[in-house]
Coordinates of C-alpha atoms and ligand atoms in Angstrom, one line a residue:
M26 CA -143.2 123.4 82.9
A27 CA -145.8 121.8 85.2
S28 CA -148.7 124.2 85.7
G29 CA -148.7 123.8 89.5
S30 CA -145.0 124.5 89.9
P31 CA -144.4 127.5 92.3
F32 CA -143.1 129.9 89.9
H33 CA -146.0 129.7 87.6
S34 CA -148.4 130.4 90.3
L35 CA -146.4 133.2 91.7
H36 CA -145.8 135.1 88.5
L37 CA -149.3 134.9 87.6
L38 CA -150.1 136.7 90.9
N39 CA -147.6 139.2 90.2
L40 CA -148.8 139.8 86.8
Q41 CA -152.3 140.7 88.4
S42 CA -150.7 143.1 90.8
P43 CA -150.0 146.6 90.6
T44 CA -146.4 146.1 91.8
M45 CA -145.4 144.6 88.6
H46 CA -145.1 148.1 87.0
P47 CA -141.3 148.8 86.6
K48 CA -141.9 152.3 88.2
A49 CA -144.1 150.9 91.1
P50 CA -142.8 152.1 94.7
S51 CA -139.7 150.2 95.2
A52 CA -140.4 148.9 98.6
R53 CA -143.3 146.5 97.4
V54 CA -141.5 145.3 94.3
S55 CA -138.4 144.4 96.5
S56 CA -140.4 142.4 99.0
S57 CA -142.0 140.3 96.5
R58 CA -138.9 140.1 94.3
K59 CA -137.1 137.7 96.6
A60 CA -140.0 135.0 96.3
E61 CA -140.1 135.5 92.7
V62 CA -136.4 134.9 92.1
I63 CA -136.5 132.0 94.6
A64 CA -139.4 130.4 92.5
F65 CA -138.0 131.2 89.2
D66 CA -134.6 129.3 90.5
E67 CA -136.3 126.3 91.7
S68 CA -138.2 126.0 88.4
K69 CA -134.7 125.0 87.1
T70 CA -135.7 125.5 83.4
G71 CA -134.5 129.0 83.1
V72 CA -136.0 132.0 81.1
K73 CA -136.9 129.5 78.3
G74 CA -139.1 127.7 81.0
I75 CA -140.8 130.9 81.7
L76 CA -141.6 131.7 78.0
D77 CA -142.9 127.9 77.3
S78 CA -145.2 128.2 80.2
G79 CA -147.2 130.8 77.9
I80 CA -146.4 134.1 79.4
T81 CA -146.9 137.1 77.4
R82 CA -145.5 139.8 79.6
V83 CA -142.2 139.9 81.1
P84 CA -142.3 139.0 84.9
P85 CA -141.2 142.0 87.2
M86 CA -137.9 140.3 88.3
F87 CA -136.5 140.9 84.9
H88 CA -137.5 144.7 84.9
V89 CA -134.8 147.3 84.4
K90 CA -135.6 150.9 85.5
E91 CA -135.0 152.7 82.1
D92 CA -135.8 151.5 78.7
P93 CA -132.3 150.8 77.2
T94 CA -133.4 151.1 73.7
A95 CA -134.8 154.8 74.3
T96 CA -132.1 156.3 76.8
S97 CA -129.2 156.0 74.0
R98 CA -129.6 155.5 70.4
S99 CA -126.8 153.7 68.8
H100 CA -124.0 155.3 66.5
S101 CA -125.3 154.2 63.4
N102 CA -122.2 155.1 61.1
L103 CA -119.5 153.5 63.2
S104 CA -118.6 149.7 63.5
I105 CA -115.8 147.9 65.4
P106 CA -112.8 146.9 62.9
V107 CA -112.8 143.7 61.1
V108 CA -109.3 142.2 61.0
D109 CA -108.3 139.6 58.4
L110 CA -106.1 136.9 59.8
G111 CA -105.7 135.2 56.4
D112 CA -102.1 134.1 55.4
I113 CA -100.4 135.9 58.4
E114 CA -98.2 132.7 59.2
K115 CA -96.6 132.8 55.9
N116 CA -96.6 136.2 54.5
A117 CA -94.7 138.7 56.8
K118 CA -96.5 141.9 55.0
R119 CA -99.8 140.5 55.9
R120 CA -98.7 139.9 59.6
V121 CA -97.5 143.4 60.0
E122 CA -100.9 144.5 58.6
A123 CA -102.8 142.3 61.1
V124 CA -100.6 143.3 64.2
E125 CA -101.2 147.0 63.4
A126 CA -104.8 146.6 62.8
V127 CA -105.3 144.6 66.0
G128 CA -103.1 146.8 68.0
S129 CA -105.1 149.9 67.0
A130 CA -108.3 148.0 67.6
C131 CA -107.4 147.2 71.2
R132 CA -106.2 150.7 71.8
E133 CA -109.4 152.5 70.3
W134 CA -112.4 150.1 70.9
G135 CA -111.0 146.9 72.9
F136 CA -113.2 145.1 70.3
F137 CA -112.7 143.8 66.7
Q138 CA -114.1 140.9 64.6
V139 CA -111.7 138.6 63.0
V140 CA -112.2 136.7 59.4
N141 CA -110.2 134.2 57.7
H142 CA -109.4 133.0 61.4
G143 CA -108.9 129.2 60.5
I144 CA -112.0 127.8 62.2
G145 CA -114.4 126.4 59.6
V146 CA -117.8 127.7 59.0
E147 CA -119.2 124.5 59.6
V148 CA -117.6 124.1 63.1
L149 CA -119.0 127.5 64.2
E150 CA -122.6 126.6 62.9
E151 CA -122.3 123.1 64.6
M152 CA -121.4 124.8 67.8
L153 CA -124.4 127.1 67.7
R154 CA -126.7 124.1 66.8
G155 CA -125.2 122.3 69.8
I156 CA -125.8 124.9 72.3
G157 CA -129.1 125.9 70.9
G158 CA -130.0 122.3 71.0
F159 CA -129.1 122.0 74.6
H160 CA -131.4 125.1 75.7
E161 CA -134.1 123.6 73.3
Q162 CA -134.2 120.3 74.9
D163 CA -137.1 119.1 77.1
G164 CA -137.1 121.0 80.4
E165 CA -136.5 117.7 82.4
E166 CA -133.3 117.1 80.5
R167 CA -132.0 120.7 81.1
K168 CA -133.0 120.4 84.8
R169 CA -130.4 117.7 85.5
F170 CA -127.7 120.1 84.8
Y171 CA -129.1 123.1 86.7
C172 CA -126.6 124.2 89.3
R173 CA -125.4 127.3 91.0
E174 CA -122.1 125.9 92.2
N175 CA -119.3 128.0 90.7
E176 CA -116.8 125.0 91.1
K177 CA -118.8 122.3 88.8
R178 CA -117.2 121.9 85.6
V179 CA -120.4 121.6 83.5
R180 CA -123.4 123.4 84.6
Y181 CA -126.8 125.1 83.5
F182 CA -128.1 128.3 85.2
S183 CA -129.9 131.4 84.4
N184 CA -128.4 134.7 85.7
G185 CA -124.9 133.6 87.4
K186 CA -125.7 136.4 90.1
L187 CA -129.4 136.1 90.5
F188 CA -129.7 136.6 94.0
R189 CA -127.4 139.7 93.8
D190 CA -128.3 141.8 91.0
M191 CA -131.3 144.3 90.8
A192 CA -132.9 143.1 87.5
A193 CA -132.4 139.5 86.1
N194 CA -131.5 139.4 82.5
W195 CA -133.5 137.6 79.8
R196 CA -130.9 135.0 79.3
D197 CA -130.0 131.4 80.2
T198 CA -126.6 129.8 80.0
I199 CA -124.7 126.5 79.9
A200 CA -121.2 126.8 81.3
F201 CA -118.0 124.5 80.6
V202 CA -114.9 124.7 82.2
A203 CA -113.3 123.8 78.9
N204 CA -109.6 123.8 79.4
P205 CA -107.0 122.5 80.8
H206 CA -109.3 119.8 82.5
P207 CA -112.5 119.4 80.5
P208 CA -115.5 117.6 82.0
P209 CA -115.3 113.8 81.5
H210 CA -117.1 113.0 78.3
H211 CA -120.0 111.2 80.3
H212 CA -120.6 114.3 82.5
M213 CA -121.3 116.4 79.3
P214 CA -124.7 117.0 77.8
P215 CA -124.9 114.3 75.1
I216 CA -126.4 116.8 72.6
C217 CA -123.1 119.1 72.3
R218 CA -120.5 117.3 73.8
D219 CA -118.5 116.4 70.7
I220 CA -118.8 119.8 69.2
V221 CA -117.8 121.6 72.6
A222 CA -114.8 119.5 72.6
E223 CA -113.8 120.2 69.0
Y224 CA -114.6 123.8 69.4
T225 CA -112.5 124.2 72.5
K226 CA -109.7 122.8 70.6
K227 CA -109.9 125.2 67.6
V228 CA -110.8 128.3 69.7
R229 CA -107.8 127.7 72.0
I230 CA -105.6 127.5 68.9
L231 CA -106.8 130.7 67.6
G232 CA -106.6 132.5 71.0
I233 CA -102.9 131.7 71.2
T234 CA -102.5 133.4 67.6
I235 CA -104.3 136.4 68.7
F236 CA -102.3 136.7 71.9
E237 CA -99.2 136.4 69.7
L238 CA -100.6 139.4 67.8
L239 CA -101.4 141.3 70.8
S240 CA -97.8 140.7 72.3
E241 CA -96.2 141.9 68.9
A242 CA -98.4 145.0 68.9
L243 CA -97.1 146.0 72.2
G244 CA -93.4 145.3 71.1
L245 CA -93.1 142.3 73.2
K246 CA -91.9 138.9 72.2
P247 CA -94.7 136.8 70.5
S248 CA -95.0 134.4 73.2
Y249 CA -95.2 136.9 76.0
F250 CA -99.1 136.4 77.0
K251 CA -98.8 132.7 76.3
E252 CA -96.0 132.3 78.8
M253 CA -98.1 134.2 81.6
D254 CA -100.4 131.4 81.0
C255 CA -103.2 133.6 79.4
A256 CA -104.1 130.9 76.9
E257 CA -104.2 128.1 79.4
A258 CA -107.8 128.3 81.0
L259 CA -111.0 128.3 79.1
Y260 CA -114.3 128.9 80.3
I261 CA -117.0 128.7 77.7
L262 CA -120.6 130.0 78.2
G263 CA -123.1 128.9 75.7
Q264 CA -125.7 131.9 76.0
Y265 CA -129.4 131.6 75.0
Y266 CA -131.5 134.8 74.7
P267 CA -135.1 133.6 74.3
Q268 CA -137.4 135.9 72.1
C269 CA -138.9 138.4 74.3
P270 CA -142.4 139.8 74.6
E271 CA -141.5 142.9 75.8
P272 CA -138.0 143.9 74.8
E273 CA -138.0 147.4 76.1
L274 CA -138.3 146.2 79.9
T275 CA -135.5 144.0 80.1
M276 CA -131.8 143.2 78.9
G277 CA -130.2 140.4 77.6
I278 CA -127.1 141.2 79.4
T279 CA -126.6 144.3 81.6
K280 CA -123.7 146.5 80.5
H281 CA -120.4 145.0 81.9
T282 CA -116.8 144.5 81.1
D283 CA -115.2 140.9 80.9
C284 CA -113.1 140.1 83.9
D285 CA -110.7 138.0 82.0
F286 CA -107.6 138.4 79.7
M287 CA -109.6 138.2 76.3
T288 CA -112.9 136.7 75.2
I289 CA -113.6 135.3 71.6
L290 CA -117.3 135.5 71.2
L291 CA -119.3 133.4 68.5
Q292 CA -122.6 135.1 67.7
D293 CA -125.6 134.0 65.5
Q294 CA -127.3 136.2 62.9
I295 CA -129.9 137.9 65.3
G296 CA -127.8 140.7 66.6
G297 CA -128.2 142.8 69.9
L298 CA -124.8 143.1 70.9
Q299 CA -123.5 146.5 71.7
V300 CA -120.4 148.3 72.7
L301 CA -119.8 151.5 74.6
H302 CA -117.5 154.0 72.3
E303 CA -117.0 157.4 72.9
N304 CA -120.1 157.4 75.2
Q305 CA -122.5 156.0 72.5
W306 CA -123.7 152.4 72.1
V307 CA -122.6 150.8 68.7
D308 CA -124.0 147.7 67.4
V309 CA -121.8 144.8 66.7
P310 CA -123.3 143.5 63.5
P311 CA -123.4 139.6 63.0
V312 CA -120.7 139.0 60.3
H313 CA -121.3 135.4 58.7
G314 CA -118.3 133.2 59.7
A315 CA -116.6 135.9 61.8
L316 CA -115.7 136.0 65.7
V317 CA -115.7 138.8 67.8
V318 CA -112.8 139.4 69.9
N319 CA -112.5 141.6 72.9
I320 CA -109.8 142.6 75.7
G321 CA -110.7 141.9 79.1
D322 CA -110.1 143.5 82.4
I323 CA -106.8 141.7 83.2
L324 CA -105.4 142.4 80.0
Q325 CA -106.0 146.2 80.5
L326 CA -104.3 145.9 83.7
M327 CA -101.4 144.1 82.4
T328 CA -101.0 146.6 79.4
N329 CA -101.3 149.6 82.0
D330 CA -104.5 150.9 80.0
R331 CA -102.8 150.7 76.5
F332 CA -105.5 148.1 75.7
I333 CA -108.9 148.8 76.8
S334 CA -111.8 146.5 78.2
V335 CA -114.7 148.3 77.3
Y336 CA -118.3 148.1 78.5
H337 CA -120.8 145.9 76.2
R338 CA -124.3 144.7 76.6
V339 CA -126.9 142.7 74.8
L340 CA -130.4 144.2 73.9
S341 CA -133.6 142.0 74.2
K342 CA -135.3 141.4 71.1
N343 CA -139.0 140.4 70.3
I344 CA -137.4 138.1 67.7
G345 CA -135.2 135.1 68.8
P346 CA -133.7 133.0 70.2
R347 CA -130.4 134.6 69.7
I348 CA -127.4 132.2 70.6
S349 CA -124.0 132.9 71.5
V350 CA -120.9 131.4 72.7
A351 CA -118.4 133.3 74.9
T352 CA -115.0 131.8 75.4
F353 CA -113.4 133.5 78.3
F354 CA -109.4 133.2 78.5
M355 CA -109.0 132.8 82.2
N356 CA -109.6 130.4 85.1
F357 CA -112.9 130.8 86.7
T358 CA -112.5 128.1 89.2
I359 CA -111.1 129.1 92.6
S360 CA -109.8 125.8 93.7
E361 CA -107.7 125.6 90.4
C362 CA -106.2 129.1 90.6
T363 CA -102.6 129.4 90.8
S364 CA -100.4 131.9 93.0
K365 CA -99.2 133.6 89.8
I366 CA -99.2 137.5 90.1
Y367 CA -100.6 139.6 87.4
G368 CA -99.9 143.4 87.1
P369 CA -98.8 146.1 84.5
I370 CA -96.1 144.6 82.5
K371 CA -92.5 145.9 83.4
E372 CA -91.5 146.2 79.8
L373 CA -94.3 148.8 79.3
L374 CA -93.6 151.1 82.3
S375 CA -91.4 154.3 82.2
E376 CA -90.9 157.3 84.2
E377 CA -93.5 158.9 81.9
N378 CA -95.6 155.6 82.0
P379 CA -95.8 154.7 86.0
P380 CA -98.0 151.8 86.7
V381 CA -101.7 152.7 87.3
Y382 CA -102.7 149.4 88.8
R383 CA -101.4 147.4 91.8
D384 CA -100.5 143.7 91.3
I385 CA -103.0 140.9 92.2
T386 CA -103.2 137.3 92.3
M387 CA -105.5 135.1 90.4
K388 CA -107.2 134.2 93.6
E389 CA -108.0 137.8 94.4
I390 CA -109.2 138.4 91.1
L391 CA -111.5 135.6 91.3
T392 CA -112.7 136.4 94.9
N393 CA -113.8 139.9 93.9
Y394 CA -115.5 138.6 90.9
Y395 CA -117.6 136.4 92.6
A396 CA -118.2 139.0 95.4
K397 CA -119.7 141.5 92.9
G398 CA -123.0 141.7 91.3
L399 CA -123.5 142.5 87.7
D400 CA -124.1 146.1 88.7
G401 CA -122.7 147.9 85.8
N402 CA -119.5 148.9 87.6
S403 CA -116.0 148.1 86.5
Y404 CA -114.0 145.3 88.3
L405 CA -110.8 147.4 87.6
Q406 CA -111.7 150.6 89.5
P407 CA -110.6 149.2 93.0
L408 CA -107.3 148.1 91.8
R409 CA -106.4 151.5 90.5
L410 CA -103.4 153.0 92.3
Ligands
LIG509 C1 -120.6 137.8 77.9 C2 -121.1 138.3 76.8 C3 -122.3 138.8 74.6 C4 -123.0 138.0 73.7 O1 -121.0 136.6 78.0 O2 -119.9 138.2 78.7 O3 -120.9 139.7 76.8 O4 -123.3 138.4 72.7 N1 -121.9 138.1 75.6 O5 -123.8 136.9 74.3
LIG510 NI1 -119.0 140.2 78.1

């Protein structure tokens, strides 16, 4: 980053001002915040750009009010279930075991890891390398992709809801609308375009398999979710969490639930992801070659709360960078959404189990999603009957 850039001079100014302290009077903090955020956005090189400029303190716009590492210690003796998907196509007994394991994981945790899932470890590693490579390219190369336009099929940004949220997260993102209409090859960053195309194909096949297991766990026909178009649209976020000089002051991702049908997450070996389980934050330990799967809000709605979409977050760390790839099974492009209606699945309802959510169209889901900040509240709450 050029030393004369607006962001550079601004944050230096802020670092010398008392308003930078997280517990400083809020009026002064918020008046300076806007200028700080604008300058950051105009730098177009993300958190990585700030770090490369040589800062040793976390700038105020990233400060959270409470130290997340101090407020709640994580449950050390609990862990999300690990489900073995090996041999489930040919061995009926193994399939029953996998269906049961997935079903109880989705009811109790909303999260599980999968192993023997059919995507080779070399593909996973290359995907992490490709995404890391994008974020570690020269700032000028990254800038070409920097964009806040939700409809764009490939774009680089930091903090999707930067202008709405209280504290920005210590994270940059490269986003791809990966399926059904991926960006043309020549629009994709050369450094990762081949592996993103390959990973998209493989993760979609795995997603279809997991949707089958989820359907079976609910007593529905295996193709139920696929026929509801749950595996049609894939939105892939290549997340980059730079090493953080003051990890107790900021978050990698604020506590949130995913607003989609399901998410498949590939994480590297750094760690930091936590899920909220029985009111305690539980670490999701990196397992080499595994993928993390979680239920999103729309599947919680469709299953009428049988499967749960749970809060999760990522802590900042003073080691890094941490790289992860989140594949969201849902369309996030308003211009492409269908008029299909989603609501509690009729087969799961009865007199004892009346619907707890109202029906909603994809367009309304997306409109709500983009209207709300990453404020730590659920997208589902307003849809409860
Ligand atoms: C997300 C998310 C977790 C991670 O992108 O919604 O929760 O480990 N990511 O990056
Ligand atoms: Ni998430």
